[in-house]
Coordinates of N, CA and C in Angstrom, one line a residue:
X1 N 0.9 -1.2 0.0 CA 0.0 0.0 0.0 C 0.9 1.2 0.0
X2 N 0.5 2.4 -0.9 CA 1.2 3.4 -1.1 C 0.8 4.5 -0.5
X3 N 1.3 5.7 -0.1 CA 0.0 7.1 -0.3 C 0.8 7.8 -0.8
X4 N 0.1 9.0 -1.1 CA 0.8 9.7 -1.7 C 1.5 11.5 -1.1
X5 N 2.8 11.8 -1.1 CA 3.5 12.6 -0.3 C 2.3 13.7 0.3
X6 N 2.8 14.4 1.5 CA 2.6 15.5 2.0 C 2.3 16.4 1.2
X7 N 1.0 17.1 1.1 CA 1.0 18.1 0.1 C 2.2 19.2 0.9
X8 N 2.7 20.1 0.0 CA 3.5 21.5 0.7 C 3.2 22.5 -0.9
X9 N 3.8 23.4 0.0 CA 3.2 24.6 -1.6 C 4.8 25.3 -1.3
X10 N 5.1 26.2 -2.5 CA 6.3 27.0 -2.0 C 5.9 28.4 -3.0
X11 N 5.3 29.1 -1.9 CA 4.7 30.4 -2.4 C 5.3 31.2 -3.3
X12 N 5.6 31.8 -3.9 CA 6.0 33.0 -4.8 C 5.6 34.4 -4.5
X13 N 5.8 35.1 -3.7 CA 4.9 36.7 -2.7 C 5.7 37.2 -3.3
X14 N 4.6 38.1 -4.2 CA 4.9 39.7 -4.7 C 4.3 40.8 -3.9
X15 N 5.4 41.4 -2.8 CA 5.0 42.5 -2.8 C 4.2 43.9 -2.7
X16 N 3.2 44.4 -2.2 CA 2.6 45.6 -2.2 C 3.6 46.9 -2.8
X17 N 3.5 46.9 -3.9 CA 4.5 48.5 -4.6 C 4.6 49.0 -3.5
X18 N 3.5 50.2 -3.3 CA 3.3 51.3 -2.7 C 2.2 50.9 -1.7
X19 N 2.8 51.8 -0.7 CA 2.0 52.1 0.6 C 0.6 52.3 0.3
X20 N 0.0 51.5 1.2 CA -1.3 51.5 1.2 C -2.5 50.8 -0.7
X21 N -1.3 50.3 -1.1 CA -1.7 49.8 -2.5 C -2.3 48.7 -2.2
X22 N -3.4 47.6 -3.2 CA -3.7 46.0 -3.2 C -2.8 45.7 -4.7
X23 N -1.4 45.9 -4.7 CA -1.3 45.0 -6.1 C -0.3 43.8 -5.4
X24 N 0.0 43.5 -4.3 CA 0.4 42.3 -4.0 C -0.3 41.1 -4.4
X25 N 0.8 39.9 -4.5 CA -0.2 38.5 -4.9 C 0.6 37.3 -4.6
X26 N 0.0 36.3 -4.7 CA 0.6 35.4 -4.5 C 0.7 34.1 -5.5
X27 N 1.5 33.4 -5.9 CA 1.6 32.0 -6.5 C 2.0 30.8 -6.0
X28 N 1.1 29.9 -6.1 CA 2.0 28.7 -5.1 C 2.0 27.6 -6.2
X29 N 3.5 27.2 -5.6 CA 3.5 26.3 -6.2 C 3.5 25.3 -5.5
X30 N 2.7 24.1 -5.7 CA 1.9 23.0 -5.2 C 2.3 21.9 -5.6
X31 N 3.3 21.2 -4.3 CA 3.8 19.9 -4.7 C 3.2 18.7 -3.5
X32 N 3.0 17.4 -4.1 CA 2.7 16.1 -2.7 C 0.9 16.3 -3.2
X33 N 0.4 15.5 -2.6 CA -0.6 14.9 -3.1 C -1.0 14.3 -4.5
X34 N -2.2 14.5 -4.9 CA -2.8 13.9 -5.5 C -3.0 15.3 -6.5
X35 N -2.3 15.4 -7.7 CA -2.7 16.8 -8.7 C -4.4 16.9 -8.7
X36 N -4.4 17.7 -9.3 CA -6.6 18.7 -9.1 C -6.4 18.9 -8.1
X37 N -5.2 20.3 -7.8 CA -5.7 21.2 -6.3 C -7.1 21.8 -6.7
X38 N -7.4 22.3 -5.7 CA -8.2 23.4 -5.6 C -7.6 24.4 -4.1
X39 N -7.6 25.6 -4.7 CA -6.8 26.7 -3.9 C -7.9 27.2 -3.4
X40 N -7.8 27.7 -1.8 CA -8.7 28.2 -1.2 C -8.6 29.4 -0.5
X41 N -8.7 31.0 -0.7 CA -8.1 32.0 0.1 C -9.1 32.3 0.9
X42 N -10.1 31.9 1.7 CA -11.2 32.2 2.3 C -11.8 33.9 1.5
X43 N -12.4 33.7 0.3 CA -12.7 34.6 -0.4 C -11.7 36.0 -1.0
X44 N -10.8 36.0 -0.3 CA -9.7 37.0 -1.1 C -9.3 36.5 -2.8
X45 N -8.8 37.8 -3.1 CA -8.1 37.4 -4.5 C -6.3 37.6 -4.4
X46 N -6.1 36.4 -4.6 CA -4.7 36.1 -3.7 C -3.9 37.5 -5.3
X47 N -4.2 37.6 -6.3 CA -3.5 38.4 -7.1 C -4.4 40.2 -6.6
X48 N -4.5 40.5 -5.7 CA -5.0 41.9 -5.8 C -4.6 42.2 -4.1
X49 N -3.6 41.9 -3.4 CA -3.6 42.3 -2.1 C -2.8 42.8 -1.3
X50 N -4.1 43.0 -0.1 CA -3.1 44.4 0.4 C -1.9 44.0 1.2
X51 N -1.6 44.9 2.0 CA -0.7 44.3 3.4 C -0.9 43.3 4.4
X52 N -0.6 42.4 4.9 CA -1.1 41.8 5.8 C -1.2 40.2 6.0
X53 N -1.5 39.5 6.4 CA -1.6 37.7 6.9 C -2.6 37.1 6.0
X54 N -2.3 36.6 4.6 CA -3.7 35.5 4.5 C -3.7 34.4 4.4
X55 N -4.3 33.4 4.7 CA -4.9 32.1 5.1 C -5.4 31.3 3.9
X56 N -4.7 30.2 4.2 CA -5.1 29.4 2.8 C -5.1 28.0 2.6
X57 N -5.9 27.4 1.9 CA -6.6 26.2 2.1 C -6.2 25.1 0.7
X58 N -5.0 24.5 0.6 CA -5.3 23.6 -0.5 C -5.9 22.2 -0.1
X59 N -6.7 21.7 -1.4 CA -7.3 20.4 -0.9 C -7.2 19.9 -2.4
X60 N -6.5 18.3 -2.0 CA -6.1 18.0 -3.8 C -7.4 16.8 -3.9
X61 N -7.4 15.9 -5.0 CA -8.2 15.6 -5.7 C -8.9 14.4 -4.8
X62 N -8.3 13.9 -3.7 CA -8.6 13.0 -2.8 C -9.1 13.6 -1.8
X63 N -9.8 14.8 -1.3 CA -9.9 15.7 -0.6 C -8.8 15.5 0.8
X64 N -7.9 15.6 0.3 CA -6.8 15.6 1.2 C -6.3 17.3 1.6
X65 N -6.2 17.6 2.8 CA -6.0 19.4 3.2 C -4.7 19.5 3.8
X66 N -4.4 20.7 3.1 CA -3.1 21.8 3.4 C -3.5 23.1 4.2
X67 N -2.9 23.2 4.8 CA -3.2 24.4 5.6 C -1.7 25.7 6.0
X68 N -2.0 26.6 5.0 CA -0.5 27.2 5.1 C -1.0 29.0 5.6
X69 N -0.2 30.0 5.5 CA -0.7 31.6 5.5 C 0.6 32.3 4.7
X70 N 0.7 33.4 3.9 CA 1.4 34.0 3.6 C 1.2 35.3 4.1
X71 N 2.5 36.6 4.3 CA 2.2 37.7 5.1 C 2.6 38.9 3.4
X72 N 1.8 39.4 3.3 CA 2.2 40.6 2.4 C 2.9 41.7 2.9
X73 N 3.8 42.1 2.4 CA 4.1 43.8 3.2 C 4.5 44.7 2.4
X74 N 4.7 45.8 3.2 CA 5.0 47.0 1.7 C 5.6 48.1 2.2
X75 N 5.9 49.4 1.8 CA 7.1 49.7 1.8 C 6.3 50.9 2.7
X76 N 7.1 51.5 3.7 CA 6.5 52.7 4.6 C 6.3 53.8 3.5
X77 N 5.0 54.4 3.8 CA 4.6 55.6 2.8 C 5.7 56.7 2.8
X78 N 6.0 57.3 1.7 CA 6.8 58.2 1.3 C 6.6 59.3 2.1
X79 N 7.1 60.2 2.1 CA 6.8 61.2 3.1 C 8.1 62.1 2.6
X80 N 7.9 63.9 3.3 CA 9.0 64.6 2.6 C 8.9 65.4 4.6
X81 N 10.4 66.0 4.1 CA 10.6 66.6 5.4 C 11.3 68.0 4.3
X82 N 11.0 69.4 4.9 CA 12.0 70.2 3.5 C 12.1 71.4 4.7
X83 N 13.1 72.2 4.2 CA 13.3 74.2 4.6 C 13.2 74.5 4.1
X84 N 11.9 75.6 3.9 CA 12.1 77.1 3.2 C 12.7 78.2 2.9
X85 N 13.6 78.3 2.2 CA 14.4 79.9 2.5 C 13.7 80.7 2.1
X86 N 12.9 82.1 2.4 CA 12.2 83.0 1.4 C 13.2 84.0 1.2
X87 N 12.7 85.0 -0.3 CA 13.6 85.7 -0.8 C 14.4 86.9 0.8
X88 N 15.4 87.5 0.6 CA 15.5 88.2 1.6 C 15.1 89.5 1.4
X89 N 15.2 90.1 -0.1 CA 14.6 91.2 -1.1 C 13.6 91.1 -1.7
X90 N 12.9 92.3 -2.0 CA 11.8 92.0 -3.1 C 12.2 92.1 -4.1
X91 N 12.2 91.4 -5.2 CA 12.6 90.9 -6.7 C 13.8 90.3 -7.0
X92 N 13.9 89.8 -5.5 CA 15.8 88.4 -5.5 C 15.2 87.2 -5.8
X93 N 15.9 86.5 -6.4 CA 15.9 84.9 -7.0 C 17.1 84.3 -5.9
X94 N 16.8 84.7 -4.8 CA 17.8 83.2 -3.4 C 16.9 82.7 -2.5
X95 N 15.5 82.2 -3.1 CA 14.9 81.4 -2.2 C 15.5 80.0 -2.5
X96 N 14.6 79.2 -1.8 CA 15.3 78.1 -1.9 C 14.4 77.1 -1.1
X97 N 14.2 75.3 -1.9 CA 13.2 74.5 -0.5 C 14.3 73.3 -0.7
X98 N 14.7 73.0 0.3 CA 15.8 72.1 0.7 C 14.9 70.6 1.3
X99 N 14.6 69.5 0.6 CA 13.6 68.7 1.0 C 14.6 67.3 1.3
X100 N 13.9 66.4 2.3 CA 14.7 65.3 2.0 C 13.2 64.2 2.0
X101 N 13.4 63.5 1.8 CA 12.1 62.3 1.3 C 12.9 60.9 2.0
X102 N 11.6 60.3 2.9 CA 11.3 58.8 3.3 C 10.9 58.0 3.0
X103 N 10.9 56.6 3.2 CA 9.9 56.1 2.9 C 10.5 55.3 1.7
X104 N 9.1 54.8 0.7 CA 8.8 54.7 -0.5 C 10.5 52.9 -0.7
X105 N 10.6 53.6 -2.1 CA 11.8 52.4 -2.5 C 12.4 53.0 -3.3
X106 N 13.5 53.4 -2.5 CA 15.1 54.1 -3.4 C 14.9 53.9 -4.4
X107 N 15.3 54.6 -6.2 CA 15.8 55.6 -5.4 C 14.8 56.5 -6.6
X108 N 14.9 57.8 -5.8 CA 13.7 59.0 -6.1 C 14.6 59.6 -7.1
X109 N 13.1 60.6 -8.2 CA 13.5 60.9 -9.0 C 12.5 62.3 -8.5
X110 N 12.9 63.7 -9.3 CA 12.4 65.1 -8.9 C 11.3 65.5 -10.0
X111 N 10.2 66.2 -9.9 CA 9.7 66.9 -11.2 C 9.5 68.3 -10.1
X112 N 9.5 69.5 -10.1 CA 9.4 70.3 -10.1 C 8.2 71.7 -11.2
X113 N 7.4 72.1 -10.7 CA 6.6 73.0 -11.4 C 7.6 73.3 -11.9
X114 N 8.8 74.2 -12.2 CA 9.3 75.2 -12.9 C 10.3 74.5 -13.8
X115 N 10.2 72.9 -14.0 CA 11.1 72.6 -15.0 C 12.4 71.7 -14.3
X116 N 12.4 71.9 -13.4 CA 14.0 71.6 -12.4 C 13.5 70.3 -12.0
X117 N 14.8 69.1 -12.0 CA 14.5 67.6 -12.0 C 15.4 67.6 -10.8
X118 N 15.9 68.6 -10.1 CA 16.9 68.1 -8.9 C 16.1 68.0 -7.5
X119 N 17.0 67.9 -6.8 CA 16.5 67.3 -5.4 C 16.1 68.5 -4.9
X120 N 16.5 69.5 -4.9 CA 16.2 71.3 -3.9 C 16.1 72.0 -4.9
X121 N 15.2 72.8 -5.0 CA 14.6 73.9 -5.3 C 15.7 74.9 -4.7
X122 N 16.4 75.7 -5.9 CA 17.5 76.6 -5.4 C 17.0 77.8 -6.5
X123 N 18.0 79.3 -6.5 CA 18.1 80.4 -7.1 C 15.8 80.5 -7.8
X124 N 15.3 80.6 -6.5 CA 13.9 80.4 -7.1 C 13.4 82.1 -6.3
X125 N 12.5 82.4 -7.2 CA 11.7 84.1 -7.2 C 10.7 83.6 -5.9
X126 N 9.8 84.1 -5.9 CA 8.7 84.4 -4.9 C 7.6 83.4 -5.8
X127 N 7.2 82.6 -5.0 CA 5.8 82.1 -5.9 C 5.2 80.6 -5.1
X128 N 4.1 80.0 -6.1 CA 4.1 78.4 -5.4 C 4.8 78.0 -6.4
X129 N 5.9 76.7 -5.4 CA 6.1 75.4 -6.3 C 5.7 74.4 -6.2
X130 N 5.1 73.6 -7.0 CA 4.5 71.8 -6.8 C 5.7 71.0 -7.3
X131 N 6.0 70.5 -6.4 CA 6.9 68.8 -6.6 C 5.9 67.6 -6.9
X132 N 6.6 66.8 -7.1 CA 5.9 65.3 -7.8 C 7.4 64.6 -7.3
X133 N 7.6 63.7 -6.4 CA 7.9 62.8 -6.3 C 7.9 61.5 -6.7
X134 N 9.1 61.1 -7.6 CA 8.2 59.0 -7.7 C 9.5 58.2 -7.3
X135 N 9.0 57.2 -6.6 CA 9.8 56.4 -6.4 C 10.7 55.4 -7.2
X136 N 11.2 54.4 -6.6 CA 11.3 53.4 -8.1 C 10.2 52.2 -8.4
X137 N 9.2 52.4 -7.5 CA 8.4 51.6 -7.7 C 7.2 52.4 -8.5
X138 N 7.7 53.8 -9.0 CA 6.4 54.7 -9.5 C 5.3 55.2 -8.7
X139 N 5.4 55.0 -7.1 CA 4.9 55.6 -6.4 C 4.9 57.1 -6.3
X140 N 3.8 58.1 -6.2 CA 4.2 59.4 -6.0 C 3.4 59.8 -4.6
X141 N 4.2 61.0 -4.7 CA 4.2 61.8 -3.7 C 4.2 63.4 -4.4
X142 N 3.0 64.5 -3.7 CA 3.1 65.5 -4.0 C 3.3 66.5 -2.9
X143 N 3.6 67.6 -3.0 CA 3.8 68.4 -2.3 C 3.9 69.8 -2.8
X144 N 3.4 70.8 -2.6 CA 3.3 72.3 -2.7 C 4.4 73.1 -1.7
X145 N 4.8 74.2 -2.1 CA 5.7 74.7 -1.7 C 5.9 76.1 -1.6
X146 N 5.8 77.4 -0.7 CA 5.3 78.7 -1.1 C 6.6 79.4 -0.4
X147 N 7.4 80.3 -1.3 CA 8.5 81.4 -1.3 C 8.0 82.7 -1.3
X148 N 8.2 83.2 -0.3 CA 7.8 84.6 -0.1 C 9.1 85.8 -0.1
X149 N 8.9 86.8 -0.4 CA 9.5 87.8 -0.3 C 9.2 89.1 0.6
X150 N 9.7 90.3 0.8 CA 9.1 91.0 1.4 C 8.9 92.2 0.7
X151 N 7.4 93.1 1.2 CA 7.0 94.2 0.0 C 8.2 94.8 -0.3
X152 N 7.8 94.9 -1.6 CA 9.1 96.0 -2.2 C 8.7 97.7 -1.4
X153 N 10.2 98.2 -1.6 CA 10.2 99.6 -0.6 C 9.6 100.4 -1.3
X154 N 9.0 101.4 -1.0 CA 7.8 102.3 -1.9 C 8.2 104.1 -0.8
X155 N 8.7 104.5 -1.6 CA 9.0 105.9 -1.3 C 8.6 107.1 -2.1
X156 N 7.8 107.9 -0.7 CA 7.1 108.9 -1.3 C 8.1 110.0 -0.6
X157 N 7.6 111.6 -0.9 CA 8.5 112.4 -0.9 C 7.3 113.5 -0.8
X158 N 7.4 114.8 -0.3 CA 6.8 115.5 -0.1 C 8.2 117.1 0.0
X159 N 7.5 118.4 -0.5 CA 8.7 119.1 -0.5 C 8.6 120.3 -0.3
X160 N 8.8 121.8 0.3 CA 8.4 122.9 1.0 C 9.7 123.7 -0.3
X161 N 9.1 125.0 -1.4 CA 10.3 125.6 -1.4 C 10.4 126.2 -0.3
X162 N 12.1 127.0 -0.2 CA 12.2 127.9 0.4 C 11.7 129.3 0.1
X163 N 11.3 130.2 1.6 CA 10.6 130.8 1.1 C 11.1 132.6 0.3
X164 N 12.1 132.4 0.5 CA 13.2 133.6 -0.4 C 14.5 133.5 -0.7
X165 N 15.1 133.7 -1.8 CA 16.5 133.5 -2.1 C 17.6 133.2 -1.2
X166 N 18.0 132.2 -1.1 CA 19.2 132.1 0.1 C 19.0 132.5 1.4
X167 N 17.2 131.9 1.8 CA 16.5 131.4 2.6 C 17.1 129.6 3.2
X168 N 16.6 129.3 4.1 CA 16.9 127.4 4.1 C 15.9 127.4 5.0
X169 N 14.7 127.8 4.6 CA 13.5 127.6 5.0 C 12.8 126.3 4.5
X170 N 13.5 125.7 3.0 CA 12.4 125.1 2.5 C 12.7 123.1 2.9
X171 N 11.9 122.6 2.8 CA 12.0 121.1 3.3 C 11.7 120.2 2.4
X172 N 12.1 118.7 3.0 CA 12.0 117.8 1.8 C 11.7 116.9 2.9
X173 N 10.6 116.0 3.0 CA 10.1 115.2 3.4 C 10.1 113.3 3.0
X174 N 10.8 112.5 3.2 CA 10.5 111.3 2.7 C 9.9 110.1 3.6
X175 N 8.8 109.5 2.7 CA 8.6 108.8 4.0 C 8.3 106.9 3.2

C-alpha cells in the first residue's frame, strides 16, 4: 500500500509597490498529493492584495487538506521633510526649498513646477512650487511649496520751497 506525499506549496509573494496599495499576490507552487488542487483564500483574490496575513486552504483531488498563510508587506509611505528659505529682497531669486524624502523604495527621482529635475529647489523668485515625487516603484508623492518675499520699498517724498532766495526755509520730506 502506497500514499501519496505530503501536500506543501512554495509560495512565490509579490509584494505591495506602494504604501497603502492592493497590487500584492501570491503564486503557489503546489507539490505532494494527489494533482486537481483546488486553492482556497477564504474569499480573497490572492492576485490583488493588500498588506497583511492570509490564510489558505489547499485540498487535492482525494480531498486531502493543506493548511498554510502567507504575510504581504509593503514599503513605509513616502513622506517629505523640507526648509524654506524665502527671498530676503523683493525681486531676489535666493529662495530656496531644501527637501529630504522617506519612505517609499530608493531611489527618487524630482519633477518640479518650474522645470528643475533636482532634489532642492535653489536660485527660485517668490511664488508656489508643486513637486511630484516617484519612487522606483512609481509611487508618487506630491507636495506644494510657497517662497515669499518681502513688500518692495515704496518711497514717497513731499517738498516745501524755500521761502526767499538764500533762505533754508524750505524742506523735503521722505517717507
Amino acid at each position: 500500500i502506497i500514499e501519496p506525499s505530503l501536500i506543501s506549496t512554495a509560495p512565490i509573494i509579490t509584494d505591495v509597490n506602494c504604501n497603502g496599495g492592493n497590487d500584492g499576490s501570491v503564486t503557489l507552487n503546489i507539490n505532494g498529493g494527489t494533482p486537481g488542487y483546488l486553492e482556497n483564500w477564504a474569499g480573497f483574490n490572492p492576485y490583488a492584495l493588500t498588506t497583511g496575513t492570509y490564510n489558505y486552504t489547499i485540498t487535492d483531488t482525494n480531498g486531502c487538506n493543506y493548511f498554510d498563510s502567507v504575510t504581504i508587506s509593503e514599503p513605509i509611505a513616502l513622506s517629505i521633510s523640507s526648509v524654506v528659505t524665502n527671498n530676503i529682497c523683493n525681486g531676489n531669486s535666493n529662495g530656496s526649498v531644501d527637501i529630504t524624502i522617506s519612505g517609499g523604495t530608493t531611489s527618487y527621482s524630482y519633477s518640479w513646477s518650474d522645470g528643475s529635475t533636482n532634489e532642492d529647489l535653489t536660485n527660485a523668485i517668490s511664488g508656489t512650487y508643486y513637486l511630484t515625487v516617484t519612487d522606483a516603484n512609481s509611487c508618487i508623492l506630491l507636495d506644494t511649496f510657497v517662497i515669499t518675499e518681502p513688500s518692495a520699498i515704496i518711497v514717497t517724498s513731499s517738498t516745501t520751497n524755500a521761502s526767499c532766495n538764500g533762505f533754508s526755509d524750505g524742506t523735503a520730506t521722505l517717507s
